[in-house]
Coordinates of C-alpha atoms in Angstrom, one line a residue:
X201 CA 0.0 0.0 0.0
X202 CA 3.1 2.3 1.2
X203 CA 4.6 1.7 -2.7
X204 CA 1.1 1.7 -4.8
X205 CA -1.5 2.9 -3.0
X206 CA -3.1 6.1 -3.6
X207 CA -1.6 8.0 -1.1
X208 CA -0.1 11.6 -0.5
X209 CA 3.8 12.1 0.0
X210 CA 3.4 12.8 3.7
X211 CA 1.8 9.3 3.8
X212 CA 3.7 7.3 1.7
X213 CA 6.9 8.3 4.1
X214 CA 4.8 7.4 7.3
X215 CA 4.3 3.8 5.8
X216 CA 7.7 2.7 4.5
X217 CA 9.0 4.4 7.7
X218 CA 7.0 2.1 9.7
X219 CA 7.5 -0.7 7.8
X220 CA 11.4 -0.1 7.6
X221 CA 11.0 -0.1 11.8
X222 CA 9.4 -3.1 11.9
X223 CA 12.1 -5.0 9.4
X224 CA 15.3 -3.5 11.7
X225 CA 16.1 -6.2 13.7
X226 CA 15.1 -8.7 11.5
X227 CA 15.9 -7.5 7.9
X228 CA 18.3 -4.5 8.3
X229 CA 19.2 -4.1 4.6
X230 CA 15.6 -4.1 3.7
X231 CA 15.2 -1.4 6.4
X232 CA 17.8 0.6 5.6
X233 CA 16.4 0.8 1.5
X234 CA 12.7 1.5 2.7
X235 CA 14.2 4.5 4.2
X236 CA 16.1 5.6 1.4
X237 CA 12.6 5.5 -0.6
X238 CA 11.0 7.5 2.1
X239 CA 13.6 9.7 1.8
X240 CA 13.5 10.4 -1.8
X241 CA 9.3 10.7 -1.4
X242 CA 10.1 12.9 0.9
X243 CA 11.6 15.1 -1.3
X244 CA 9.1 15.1 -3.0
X245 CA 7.6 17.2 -1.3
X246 CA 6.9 20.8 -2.2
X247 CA 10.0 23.2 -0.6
X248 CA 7.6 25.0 1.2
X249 CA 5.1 22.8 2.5
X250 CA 5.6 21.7 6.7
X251 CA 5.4 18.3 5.2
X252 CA 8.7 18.0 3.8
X253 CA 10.8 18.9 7.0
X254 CA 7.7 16.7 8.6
X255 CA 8.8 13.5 6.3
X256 CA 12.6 14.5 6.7
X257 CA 12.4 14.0 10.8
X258 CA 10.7 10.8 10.4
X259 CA 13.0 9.4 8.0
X260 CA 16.0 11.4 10.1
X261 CA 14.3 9.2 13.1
X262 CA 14.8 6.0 11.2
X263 CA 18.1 6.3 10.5
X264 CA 18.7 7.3 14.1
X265 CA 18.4 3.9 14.9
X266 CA 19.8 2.0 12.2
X267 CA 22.6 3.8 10.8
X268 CA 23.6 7.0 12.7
X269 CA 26.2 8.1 10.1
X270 CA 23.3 8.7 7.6
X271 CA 21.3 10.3 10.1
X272 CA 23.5 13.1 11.0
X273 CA 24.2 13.5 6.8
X274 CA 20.4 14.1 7.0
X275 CA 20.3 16.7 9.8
X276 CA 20.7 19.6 6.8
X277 CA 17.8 18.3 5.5
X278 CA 16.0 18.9 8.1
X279 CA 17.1 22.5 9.1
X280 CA 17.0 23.4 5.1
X281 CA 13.4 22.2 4.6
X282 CA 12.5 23.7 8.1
X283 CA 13.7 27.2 7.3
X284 CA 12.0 27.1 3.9
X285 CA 8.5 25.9 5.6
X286 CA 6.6 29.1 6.4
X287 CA 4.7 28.4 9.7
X288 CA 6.9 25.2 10.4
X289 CA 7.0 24.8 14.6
X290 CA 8.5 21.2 14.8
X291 CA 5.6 19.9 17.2
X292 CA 3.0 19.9 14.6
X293 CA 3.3 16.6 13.9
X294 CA 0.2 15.5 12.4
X295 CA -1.3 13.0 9.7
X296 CA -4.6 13.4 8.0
X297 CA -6.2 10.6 6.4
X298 CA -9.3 10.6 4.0
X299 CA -10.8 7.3 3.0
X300 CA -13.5 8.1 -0.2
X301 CA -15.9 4.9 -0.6
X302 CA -19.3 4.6 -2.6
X303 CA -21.5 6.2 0.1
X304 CA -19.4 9.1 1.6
X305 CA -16.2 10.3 2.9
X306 CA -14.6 9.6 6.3
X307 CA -11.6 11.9 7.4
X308 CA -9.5 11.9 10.3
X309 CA -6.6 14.0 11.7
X310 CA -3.9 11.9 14.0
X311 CA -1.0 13.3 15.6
X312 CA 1.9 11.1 14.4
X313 CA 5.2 11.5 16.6
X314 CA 7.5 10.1 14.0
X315 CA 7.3 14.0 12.2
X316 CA 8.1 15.4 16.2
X317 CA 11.6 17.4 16.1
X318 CA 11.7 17.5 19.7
X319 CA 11.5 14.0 19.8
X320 CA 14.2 13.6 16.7
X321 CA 16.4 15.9 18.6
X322 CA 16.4 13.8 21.7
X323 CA 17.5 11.1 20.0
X324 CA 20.4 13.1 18.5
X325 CA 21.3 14.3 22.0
X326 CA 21.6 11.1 23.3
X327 CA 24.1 10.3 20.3
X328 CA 26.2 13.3 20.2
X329 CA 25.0 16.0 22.6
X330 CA 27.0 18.7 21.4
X331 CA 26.7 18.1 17.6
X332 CA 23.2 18.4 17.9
X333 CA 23.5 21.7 20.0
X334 CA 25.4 22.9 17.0
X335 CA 22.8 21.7 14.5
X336 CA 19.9 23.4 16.2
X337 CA 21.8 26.9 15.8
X338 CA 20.8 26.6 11.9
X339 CA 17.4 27.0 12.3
X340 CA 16.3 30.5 11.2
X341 CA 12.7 30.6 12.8
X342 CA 12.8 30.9 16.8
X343 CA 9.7 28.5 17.0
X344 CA 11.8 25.4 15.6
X345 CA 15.1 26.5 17.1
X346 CA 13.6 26.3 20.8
X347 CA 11.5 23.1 20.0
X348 CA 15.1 21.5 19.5
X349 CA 16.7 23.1 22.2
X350 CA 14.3 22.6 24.5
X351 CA 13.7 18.4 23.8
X352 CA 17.7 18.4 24.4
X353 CA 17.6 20.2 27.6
X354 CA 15.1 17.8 28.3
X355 CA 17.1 14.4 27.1
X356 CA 20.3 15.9 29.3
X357 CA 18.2 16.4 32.5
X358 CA 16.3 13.1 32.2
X359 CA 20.0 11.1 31.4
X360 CA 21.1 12.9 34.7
X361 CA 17.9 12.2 36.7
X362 CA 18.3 8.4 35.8
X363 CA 21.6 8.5 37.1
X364 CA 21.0 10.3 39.9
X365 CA 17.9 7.8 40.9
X366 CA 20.7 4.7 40.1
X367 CA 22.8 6.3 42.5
X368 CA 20.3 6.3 45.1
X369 CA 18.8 2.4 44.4
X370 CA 23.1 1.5 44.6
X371 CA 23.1 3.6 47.5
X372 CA 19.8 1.7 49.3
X373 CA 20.7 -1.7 48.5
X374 CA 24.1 -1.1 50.3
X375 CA 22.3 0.3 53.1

């Protein structure tokens, strides 16, 4: 359905992205080229519409886990297509789905967090905290630039509250 299905960009790169997650631990190779096709639909996307940067940080997400090299060669993507995407916050993430059949029309609006760049940015600052600091500086619109910021403020205090809550189970279990 992903590959032949009437469907718009935008959904197209939610299905092979979900597909491609389900086939990484069992099929990486096949993961790793359903993500390259979502990539390219991605691009398919018009330069201005908040889908492309959307499709970019679920595809970005992807590659998060399966090949981190790609993902940060990706990260340009997603601040290019962000700054060129009037209205483009980076917690928008949505997907709207319209099934047409003989008798009427059913529609319905979903938030999807694969197209979250807080959540993409979390992952990166788990990877390479300072890299993605850097990468969150390109953003030209404030509303996208503190979205990132923010989620890895938020994956650096979380990383040290887990510590600090380890510390204190080590602590107890001595005690």
């Amino acid at each position: 359905i992903a590959r032949n299905g009437e469907l718009t960009h935008i959904q197209r790169v939610w299905g092979l992205t979900q597909v491609a997650r389900f086939l990484m631990k069992t099929d990486r190779a096949r993961s790793l080229e359903l993500l390259e096709e979502a990539a390219t639909e991605a691009r398919r996307i018009g330069g201005s519409e908040a889908d492309r940067p959307r499709a970019l940080v679920a595809v970005t997400k992807g590659f998060l886990e399966t090949d981190r090299a790609r993902a940060w060669e990706l990260i340009s993507d997603v601040v290019r297509a962000g700054n060129s995407a009037e209205g483009f916050t980076g917690e928008d993430a949505r997907l709207s789905i319209t099934l047409r059949y003989r008798n009427g029309v059913v529609m319905q609006n979903t938030n999807a967090t694969d197209f979250d760049l807080p959540g993409l940015f979390r992952g990166l600052a788990k990877d390479d905290l300072y890299r993605a600091i850097e990468a969150t500086k390109s953003f030209t619109a404030e509303a996208p630039r503190a979205n990132a910021q923010l989620a890895i403020a938020r994956a650096v205090l979380e990383e040290k509250q887990k510590a600090a809550s380890g510390r204190q189970k080590a602590e107890s279990s001595r005690q």
